[in-house]
mmCIF file of C-alpha atoms and ligand atoms in Angstrom:
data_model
loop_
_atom_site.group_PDB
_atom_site.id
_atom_site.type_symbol
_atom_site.label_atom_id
_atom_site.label_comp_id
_atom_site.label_asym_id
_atom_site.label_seq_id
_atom_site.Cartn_x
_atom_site.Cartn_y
_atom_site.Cartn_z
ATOM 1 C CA UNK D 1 0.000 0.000 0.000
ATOM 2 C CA UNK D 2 1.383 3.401 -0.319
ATOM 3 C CA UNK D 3 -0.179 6.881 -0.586
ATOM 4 C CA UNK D 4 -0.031 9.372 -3.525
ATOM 5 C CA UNK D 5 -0.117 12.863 -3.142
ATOM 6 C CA UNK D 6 -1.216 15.055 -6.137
ATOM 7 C CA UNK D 7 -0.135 18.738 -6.104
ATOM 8 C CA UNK D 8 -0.647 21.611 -9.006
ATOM 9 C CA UNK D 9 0.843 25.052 -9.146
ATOM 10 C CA UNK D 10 -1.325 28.158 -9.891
ATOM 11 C CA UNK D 11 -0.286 31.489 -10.667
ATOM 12 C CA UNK D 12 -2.160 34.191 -8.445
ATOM 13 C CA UNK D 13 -2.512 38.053 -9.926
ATOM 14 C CA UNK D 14 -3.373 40.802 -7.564
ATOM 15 C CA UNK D 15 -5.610 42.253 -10.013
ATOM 16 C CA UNK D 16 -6.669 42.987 -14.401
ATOM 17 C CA UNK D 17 -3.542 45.551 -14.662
ATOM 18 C CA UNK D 18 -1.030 43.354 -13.203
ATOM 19 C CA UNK D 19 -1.629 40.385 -16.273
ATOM 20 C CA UNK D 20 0.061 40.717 -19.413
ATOM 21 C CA UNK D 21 -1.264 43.497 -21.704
ATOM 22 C CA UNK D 22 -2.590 40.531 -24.130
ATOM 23 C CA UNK D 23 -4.008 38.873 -21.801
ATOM 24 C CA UNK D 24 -6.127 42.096 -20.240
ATOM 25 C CA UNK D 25 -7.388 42.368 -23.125
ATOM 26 C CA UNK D 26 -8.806 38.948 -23.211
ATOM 27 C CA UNK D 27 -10.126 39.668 -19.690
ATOM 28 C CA UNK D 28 -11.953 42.225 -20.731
ATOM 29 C CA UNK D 29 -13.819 40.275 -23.665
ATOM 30 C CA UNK D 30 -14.670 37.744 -21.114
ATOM 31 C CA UNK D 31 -16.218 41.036 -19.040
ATOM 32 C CA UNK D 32 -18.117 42.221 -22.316
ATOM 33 C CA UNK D 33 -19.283 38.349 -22.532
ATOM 34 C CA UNK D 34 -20.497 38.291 -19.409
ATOM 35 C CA UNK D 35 -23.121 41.337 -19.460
ATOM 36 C CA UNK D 36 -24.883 38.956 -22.092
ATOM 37 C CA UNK D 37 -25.622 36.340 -19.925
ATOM 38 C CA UNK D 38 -28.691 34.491 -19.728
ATOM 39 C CA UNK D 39 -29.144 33.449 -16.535
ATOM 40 C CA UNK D 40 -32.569 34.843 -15.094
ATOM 41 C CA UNK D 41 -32.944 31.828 -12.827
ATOM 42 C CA UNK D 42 -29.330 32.175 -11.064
ATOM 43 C CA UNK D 43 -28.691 35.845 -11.613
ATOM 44 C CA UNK D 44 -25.069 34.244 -11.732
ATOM 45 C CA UNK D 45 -23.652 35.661 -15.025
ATOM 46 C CA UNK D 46 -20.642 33.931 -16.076
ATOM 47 C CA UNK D 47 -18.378 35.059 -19.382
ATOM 48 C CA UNK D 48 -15.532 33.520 -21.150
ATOM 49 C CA UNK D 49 -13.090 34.628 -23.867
ATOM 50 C CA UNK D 50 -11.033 32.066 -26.245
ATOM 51 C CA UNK D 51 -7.988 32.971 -27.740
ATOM 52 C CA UNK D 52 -7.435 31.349 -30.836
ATOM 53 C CA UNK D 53 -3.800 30.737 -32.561
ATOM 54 C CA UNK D 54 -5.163 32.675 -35.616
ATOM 55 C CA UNK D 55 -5.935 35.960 -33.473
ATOM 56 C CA UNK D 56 -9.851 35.288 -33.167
ATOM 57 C CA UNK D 57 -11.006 35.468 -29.865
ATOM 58 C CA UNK D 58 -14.073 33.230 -29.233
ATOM 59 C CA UNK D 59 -16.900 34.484 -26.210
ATOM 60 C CA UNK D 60 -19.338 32.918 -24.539
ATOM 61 C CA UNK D 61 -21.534 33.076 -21.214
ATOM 62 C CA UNK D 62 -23.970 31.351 -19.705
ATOM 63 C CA UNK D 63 -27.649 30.423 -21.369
ATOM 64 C CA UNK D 64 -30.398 29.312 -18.895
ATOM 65 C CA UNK D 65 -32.927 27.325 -19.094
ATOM 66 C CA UNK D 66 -36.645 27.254 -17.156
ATOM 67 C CA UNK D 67 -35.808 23.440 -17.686
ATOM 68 C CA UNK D 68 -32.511 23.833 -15.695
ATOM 69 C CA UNK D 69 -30.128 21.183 -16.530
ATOM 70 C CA UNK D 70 -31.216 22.553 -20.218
ATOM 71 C CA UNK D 71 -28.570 24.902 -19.798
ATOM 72 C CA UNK D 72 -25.005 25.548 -20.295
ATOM 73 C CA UNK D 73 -22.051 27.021 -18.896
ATOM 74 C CA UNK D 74 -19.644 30.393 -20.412
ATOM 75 C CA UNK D 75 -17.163 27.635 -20.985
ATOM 76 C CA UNK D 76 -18.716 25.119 -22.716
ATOM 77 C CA UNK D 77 -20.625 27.632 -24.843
ATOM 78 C CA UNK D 78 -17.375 28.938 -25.526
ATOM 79 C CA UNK D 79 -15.143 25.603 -26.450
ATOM 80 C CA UNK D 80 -18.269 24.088 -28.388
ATOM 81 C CA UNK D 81 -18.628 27.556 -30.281
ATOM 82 C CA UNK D 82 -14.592 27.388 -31.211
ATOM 83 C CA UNK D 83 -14.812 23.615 -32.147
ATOM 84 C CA UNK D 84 -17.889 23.973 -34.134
ATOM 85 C CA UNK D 85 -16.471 27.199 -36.091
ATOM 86 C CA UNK D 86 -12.709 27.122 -35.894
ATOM 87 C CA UNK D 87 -11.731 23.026 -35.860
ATOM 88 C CA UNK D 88 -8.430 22.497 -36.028
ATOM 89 C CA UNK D 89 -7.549 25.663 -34.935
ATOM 90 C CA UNK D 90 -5.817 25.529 -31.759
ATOM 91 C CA UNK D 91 -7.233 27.246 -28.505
ATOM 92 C CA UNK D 92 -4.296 28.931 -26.280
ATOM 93 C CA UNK D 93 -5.841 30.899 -23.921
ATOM 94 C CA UNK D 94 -8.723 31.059 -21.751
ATOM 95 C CA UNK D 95 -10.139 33.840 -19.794
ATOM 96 C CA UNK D 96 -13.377 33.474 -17.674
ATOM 97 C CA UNK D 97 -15.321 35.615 -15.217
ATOM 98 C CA UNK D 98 -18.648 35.228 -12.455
ATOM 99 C CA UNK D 99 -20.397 37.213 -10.203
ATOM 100 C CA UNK D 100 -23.718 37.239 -9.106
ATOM 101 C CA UNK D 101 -26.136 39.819 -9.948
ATOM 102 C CA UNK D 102 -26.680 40.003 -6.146
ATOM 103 C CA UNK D 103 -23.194 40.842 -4.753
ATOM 104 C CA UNK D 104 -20.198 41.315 -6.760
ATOM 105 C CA UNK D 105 -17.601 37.877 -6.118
ATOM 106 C CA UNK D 106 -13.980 38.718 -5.726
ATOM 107 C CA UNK D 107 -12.144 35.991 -5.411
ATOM 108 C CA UNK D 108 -11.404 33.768 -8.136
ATOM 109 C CA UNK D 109 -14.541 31.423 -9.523
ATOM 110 C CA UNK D 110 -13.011 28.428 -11.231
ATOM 111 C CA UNK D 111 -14.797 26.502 -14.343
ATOM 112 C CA UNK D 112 -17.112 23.589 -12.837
ATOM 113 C CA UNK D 113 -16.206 20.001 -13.384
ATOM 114 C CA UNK D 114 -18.591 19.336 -16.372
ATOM 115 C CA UNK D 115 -16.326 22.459 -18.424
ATOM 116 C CA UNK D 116 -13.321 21.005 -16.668
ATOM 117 C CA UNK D 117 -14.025 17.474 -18.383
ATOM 118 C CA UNK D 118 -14.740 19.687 -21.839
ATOM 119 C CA UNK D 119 -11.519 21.658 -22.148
ATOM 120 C CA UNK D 120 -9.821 18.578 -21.457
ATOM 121 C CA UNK D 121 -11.211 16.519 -24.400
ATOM 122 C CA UNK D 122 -10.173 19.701 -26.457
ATOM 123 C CA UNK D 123 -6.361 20.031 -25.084
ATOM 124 C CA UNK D 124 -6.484 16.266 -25.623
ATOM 125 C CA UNK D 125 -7.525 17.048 -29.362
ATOM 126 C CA UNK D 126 -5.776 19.880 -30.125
ATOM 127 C CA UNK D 127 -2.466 18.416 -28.547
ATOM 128 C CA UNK D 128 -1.376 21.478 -26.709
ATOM 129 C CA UNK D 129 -2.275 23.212 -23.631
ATOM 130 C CA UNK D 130 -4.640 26.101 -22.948
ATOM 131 C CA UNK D 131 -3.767 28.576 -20.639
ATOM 132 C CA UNK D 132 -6.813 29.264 -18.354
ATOM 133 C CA UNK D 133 -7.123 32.677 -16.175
ATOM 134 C CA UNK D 134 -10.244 32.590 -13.782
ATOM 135 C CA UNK D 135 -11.570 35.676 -11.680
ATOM 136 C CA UNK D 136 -14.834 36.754 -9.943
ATOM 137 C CA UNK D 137 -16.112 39.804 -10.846
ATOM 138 C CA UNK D 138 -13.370 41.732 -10.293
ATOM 139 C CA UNK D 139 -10.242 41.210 -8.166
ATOM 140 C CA UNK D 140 -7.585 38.332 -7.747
ATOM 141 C CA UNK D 141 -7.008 36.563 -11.056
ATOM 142 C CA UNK D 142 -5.706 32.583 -10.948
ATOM 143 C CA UNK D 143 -4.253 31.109 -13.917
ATOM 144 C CA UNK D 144 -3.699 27.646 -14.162
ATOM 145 C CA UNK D 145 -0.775 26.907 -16.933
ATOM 146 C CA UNK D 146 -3.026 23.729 -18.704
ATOM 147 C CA UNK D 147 -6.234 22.292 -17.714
ATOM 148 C CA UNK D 148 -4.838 19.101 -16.442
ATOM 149 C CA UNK D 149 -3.647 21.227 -13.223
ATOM 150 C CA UNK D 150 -7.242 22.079 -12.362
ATOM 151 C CA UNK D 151 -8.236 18.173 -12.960
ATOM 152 C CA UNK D 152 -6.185 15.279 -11.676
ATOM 153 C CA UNK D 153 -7.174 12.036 -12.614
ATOM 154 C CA UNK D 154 -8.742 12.910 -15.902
ATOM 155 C CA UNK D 155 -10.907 10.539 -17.674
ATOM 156 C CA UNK D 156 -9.468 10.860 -21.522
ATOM 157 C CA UNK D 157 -10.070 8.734 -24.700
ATOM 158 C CA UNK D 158 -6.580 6.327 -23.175
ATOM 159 C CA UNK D 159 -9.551 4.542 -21.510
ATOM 160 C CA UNK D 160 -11.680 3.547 -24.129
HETATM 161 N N1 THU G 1 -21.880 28.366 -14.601
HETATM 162 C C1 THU G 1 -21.002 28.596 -15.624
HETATM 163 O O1 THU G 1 -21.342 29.248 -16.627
HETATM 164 N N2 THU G 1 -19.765 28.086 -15.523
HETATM 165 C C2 THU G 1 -19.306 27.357 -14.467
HETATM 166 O O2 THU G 1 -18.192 26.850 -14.512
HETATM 167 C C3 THU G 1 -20.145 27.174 -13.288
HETATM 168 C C4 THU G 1 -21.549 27.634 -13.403
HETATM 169 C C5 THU G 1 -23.245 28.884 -14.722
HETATM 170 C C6 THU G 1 -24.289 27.821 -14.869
HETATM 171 C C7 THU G 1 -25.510 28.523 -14.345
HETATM 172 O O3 THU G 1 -26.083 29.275 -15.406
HETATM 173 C C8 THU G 1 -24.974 29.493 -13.306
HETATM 174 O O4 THU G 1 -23.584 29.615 -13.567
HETATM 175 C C9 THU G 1 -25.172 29.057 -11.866
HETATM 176 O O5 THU G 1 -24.657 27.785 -11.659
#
């Protein structure tokens, strides 16, 4: 018997102006994304910003549904939208923001497990990693260097 211990490295950012100028700007598309949220049901408005190798940046946010497992996350939005319109075209850097309608978060707000699984499957198919910066609403900014440091034990195609 013996006991593994899994650790990850993040990179923590005092706040927008202290991330690379690129990567503001990314930040800030996420921020645009967000205000378009659909999330009546939640009031939890969530955007996300793709960088693509080719210099199109991708958005998405959250879209409710009265029927609520119906809907979908910023992220997933955002990765489906970039697969569906830009395949093969490889995804470097990801930018994502939440708050609540209610009270503004400031502390980092990580992608859920279901989007965690998703950008996965596309650094799996894409062969490279994706960068991934995560705030609240405004504040401390985490960046995680590839998915596979948010997700340990990832279930990949390896298994099938
Ligand atoms: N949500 C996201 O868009 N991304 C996440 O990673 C977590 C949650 C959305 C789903 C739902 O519309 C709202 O936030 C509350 O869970």
């Amino acid at each position: 018997m013996q006991e593994i211990k899994i650790t990850t490295t993040l990179t923590c950012y005092d706040n927008i102006e202290e991330l690379p100028q690129d990567v503001q700007e990314l930040m800030q598309h996420a921020v645009e994304a967000r205000k378009n949220a659909y999330a009546p049901y939640s009031n939890f408005r969530v955007g996300a910003a793709l960088q693509l190798e080719n210099g199109i940046v991708v958005p998405g946010n959250n879209q409710e549904n009265a029927a609520y497992p119906s809907g979908l996350c910023a992220e997933r939005v955002a990765i489906f939208h970039a697969g569906a319109q830009y395949p093969g075209v490889k995804i470097t850097q990801m930018a994502i923001t939440a708050t609540s309608d209610n009270h503004i978060n400031k502390t980092p707000i990580p992608p859920c497990g279901s989007c965690r699984q998703s950008i996965a499957e596309y650094e799996m198919r894409q062969d490279s990693d994706i960068e991934i910066y995560f705030m609240g609403g405004e504040g401390k900014i985490m960046k995680s260097n590839s998915l596979k440091d948010l997700l340990p034990l990832i279930f990949d195609k390896s298994y099938l």
